[in-house]
C-alpha cells in the first residue's frame, strides 16, 4: 500500500472543516472519512501481483554510449491497471527516467523502455522492479516489488581506436617492403621467381628449374602466424588513478589496440587478466570479431586489492602455448612490487619468449619536478626526482634481461605499444 499527494490535498481540505467546526466529533469524522477513502481506493485498485515481468536482454554497449533497457509487462487480471513503475538501476547506469508511467489494459501488455547512459565499465544491473497501481480516486494504491534482474554489460570505450588506421597502414607498408625478398627474409615459402646474380644458391628449386629449363629460386616471407600474449595486471597497483583514469583502464586501451593490430597482421593473440589468479581470458581463435571478444572479456575485470602473483606468470603463459611468443605485460613500474614479484621470474620468461613491459607514467611526477616556488614544492620536486631516478634504474635493469620497456603517459601508451610491436616486426625479432 502507498499514499499519494492527492490524499494530502484532501486532508488539507478536511482540515478547513475542522477549523470552521472545532469539535472532537468533527475531527473524528474527518479522520474517519480520510481513512475510509484511502482504504476504499486500495480495495478498488487492480492487483499488481497479476502482472508478470519479462526482461528483454540488452546487447553490450561501449562506455559513454547510450542504450535502452526494455521490460515487458503482462496483465493477467480482469481489470485495467494504471500507475507507475520504478526500476532499481544503480546510479552509474545513468537511468534518465527512473519512474515510468504504467497503463495496462485487462489481459494487455506494455513495454517499458528505460534510456541508459552508463558512466562506468562492467556489469551494471537492476535487481528489482517496483510496480505501483493507483485506485480509481488516485488517493492510494497497491505496491509490489518484483525481484527480476536485468544486466547490461558495459565494454571499455576503446578511445585508442583512432590510432588503428595509421598503424594498419604501417603494417601494410612493412608487408610491401618485405615483399621484395632478400636473403634470410623469413622461413615461410612465398613464391618462385627466376634466379638473378647474388641470390643464395641454397634457394634454388631444382624441380622447378628442370621444368622451366632455367634457374628458379624460392622466395620466403616473414612468418605471419606468430603468437602474442597480452597479460593485464589487475592487482592493487592497477587501481591507482592517473589523469582521472584507473591504470587498469589505460592498460585495457593499450591491450585492445595491440590485440586488434596483431590479429589484423595474421598473428594469433591471447589475452589474460590476472592478479593472484587468472580472472579473464580471450583468444583470437574464438568465433566472432576478436575486438568484441576481447572487450567482452575485459568488461567485468576490476582491480583487486591484492599483490599480483608474478611467480605464476610463466605457468599461465605455458598454458597458452609452448611456442616462442611476444609476451606483453601491462603493469606498473613500481620498484617494490616488481623487484619482489616480476624480476625473479623474468630470466625464466625471457629465455623462452620475447617480453615487453608496458607501464603508465604519471605526468604529475614530471610536473612536480619543476616546482620551486615554496619549501613544500622543493620537497615534492625532490621526491618526484627520486621516483624518476628509481624508475630509470628499474628500466635499465629490465633491459639487461632483454626486455622491451614502454613507459608512457596515459594517452600516449596505446600508440607507443603498437609502435613497439611494429618495430619488432620490422626488425625480424617477432
mmCIF file of N, CA, C and O in Angstrom, residues 165-180 224 422 425-426:
data_model
loop_
_atom_site.group_PDB
_atom_site.id
_atom_site.type_symbol
_atom_site.label_atom_id
_atom_site.label_comp_id
_atom_site.label_asym_id
_atom_site.label_seq_id
_atom_site.Cartn_x
_atom_site.Cartn_y
_atom_site.Cartn_z
ATOM 1 N N UNK A 165 43.846 2.961 -37.850
ATOM 2 C CA UNK A 165 44.113 3.060 -39.305
ATOM 3 C C UNK A 165 45.573 3.367 -39.633
ATOM 4 O O UNK A 165 46.142 2.765 -40.561
ATOM 5 N N UNK A 166 46.198 4.280 -38.895
ATOM 6 C CA UNK A 166 47.589 4.622 -39.196
ATOM 7 C C UNK A 166 48.526 3.449 -38.898
ATOM 8 O O UNK A 166 49.490 3.213 -39.635
ATOM 9 N N UNK A 167 48.237 2.685 -37.827
ATOM 10 C CA UNK A 167 49.093 1.538 -37.504
ATOM 11 C C UNK A 167 48.915 0.421 -38.533
ATOM 12 O O UNK A 167 49.892 -0.241 -38.921
ATOM 13 N N UNK A 168 47.685 0.210 -38.990
ATOM 14 C CA UNK A 168 47.461 -0.787 -40.035
ATOM 15 C C UNK A 168 48.154 -0.393 -41.335
ATOM 16 O O UNK A 168 48.686 -1.246 -42.058
ATOM 17 N N UNK A 169 48.168 0.903 -41.643
ATOM 18 C CA UNK A 169 48.863 1.377 -42.835
ATOM 19 C C UNK A 169 50.359 1.096 -42.739
ATOM 20 O O UNK A 169 50.990 0.681 -43.714
ATOM 21 N N UNK A 170 50.922 1.283 -41.546
ATOM 22 C CA UNK A 170 52.348 0.990 -41.358
ATOM 23 C C UNK A 170 52.625 -0.501 -41.527
ATOM 24 O O UNK A 170 53.666 -0.893 -42.060
ATOM 25 N N UNK A 171 51.694 -1.332 -41.063
ATOM 26 C CA UNK A 171 51.874 -2.775 -41.262
ATOM 27 C C UNK A 171 51.832 -3.134 -42.737
ATOM 28 O O UNK A 171 52.614 -3.968 -43.211
ATOM 29 N N UNK A 172 50.923 -2.503 -43.487
ATOM 30 C CA UNK A 172 50.850 -2.775 -44.924
ATOM 31 C C UNK A 172 52.126 -2.317 -45.621
ATOM 32 O O UNK A 172 52.616 -2.979 -46.542
ATOM 33 N N UNK A 173 52.652 -1.168 -45.203
ATOM 34 C CA UNK A 173 53.921 -0.708 -45.772
ATOM 35 C C UNK A 173 55.042 -1.681 -45.450
ATOM 36 O O UNK A 173 55.912 -1.949 -46.290
ATOM 37 N N UNK A 174 55.010 -2.224 -44.243
ATOM 38 C CA UNK A 174 56.025 -3.204 -43.845
ATOM 39 C C UNK A 174 55.921 -4.461 -44.700
ATOM 40 O O UNK A 174 56.928 -5.011 -45.143
ATOM 41 N N UNK A 175 54.684 -4.902 -44.963
ATOM 42 C CA UNK A 175 54.499 -6.062 -45.833
ATOM 43 C C UNK A 175 54.997 -5.762 -47.247
ATOM 44 O O UNK A 175 55.571 -6.623 -47.916
ATOM 45 N N UNK A 176 54.780 -4.527 -47.704
ATOM 46 C CA UNK A 176 55.264 -4.157 -49.035
ATOM 47 C C UNK A 176 56.775 -4.148 -49.122
ATOM 48 O O UNK A 176 57.358 -4.538 -50.131
ATOM 49 N N UNK A 177 57.413 -3.724 -48.046
ATOM 50 C CA UNK A 177 58.881 -3.720 -48.047
ATOM 51 C C UNK A 177 59.432 -5.133 -48.028
ATOM 52 O O UNK A 177 60.408 -5.444 -48.695
ATOM 53 N N UNK A 178 58.785 -6.033 -47.258
ATOM 54 C CA UNK A 178 59.293 -7.393 -47.185
ATOM 55 C C UNK A 178 58.878 -8.224 -48.393
ATOM 56 O O UNK A 178 59.331 -9.350 -48.555
ATOM 57 N N UNK A 179 57.977 -7.659 -49.243
ATOM 58 C CA UNK A 179 57.614 -8.390 -50.458
ATOM 59 C C UNK A 179 58.794 -8.489 -51.407
ATOM 60 O O UNK A 179 58.890 -9.416 -52.206
ATOM 61 N N UNK A 180 59.701 -7.504 -51.371
ATOM 62 C CA UNK A 180 60.940 -7.589 -52.139
ATOM 63 C C UNK A 180 61.881 -8.477 -51.330
ATOM 64 O O UNK A 180 62.497 -8.031 -50.379
ATOM 65 N N UNK A 224 53.848 -15.164 -40.492
ATOM 66 C CA UNK A 224 52.696 -14.369 -40.070
ATOM 67 C C UNK A 224 52.020 -14.975 -38.844
ATOM 68 O O UNK A 224 51.407 -14.273 -38.068
ATOM 69 N N UNK A 422 55.226 -3.001 -34.010
ATOM 70 C CA UNK A 422 55.577 -2.862 -35.432
ATOM 71 C C UNK A 422 57.092 -2.845 -35.600
ATOM 72 O O UNK A 422 57.635 -3.421 -36.549
ATOM 73 N N UNK A 425 58.356 -6.284 -35.418
ATOM 74 C CA UNK A 425 58.031 -6.969 -36.667
ATOM 75 C C UNK A 425 59.041 -6.605 -37.761
ATOM 76 O O UNK A 425 59.534 -7.469 -38.491
ATOM 77 N N UNK A 426 59.333 -5.301 -37.876
ATOM 78 C CA UNK A 426 60.216 -4.838 -38.931
ATOM 79 C C UNK A 426 61.630 -5.346 -38.758
ATOM 80 O O UNK A 426 62.336 -5.626 -39.741
#
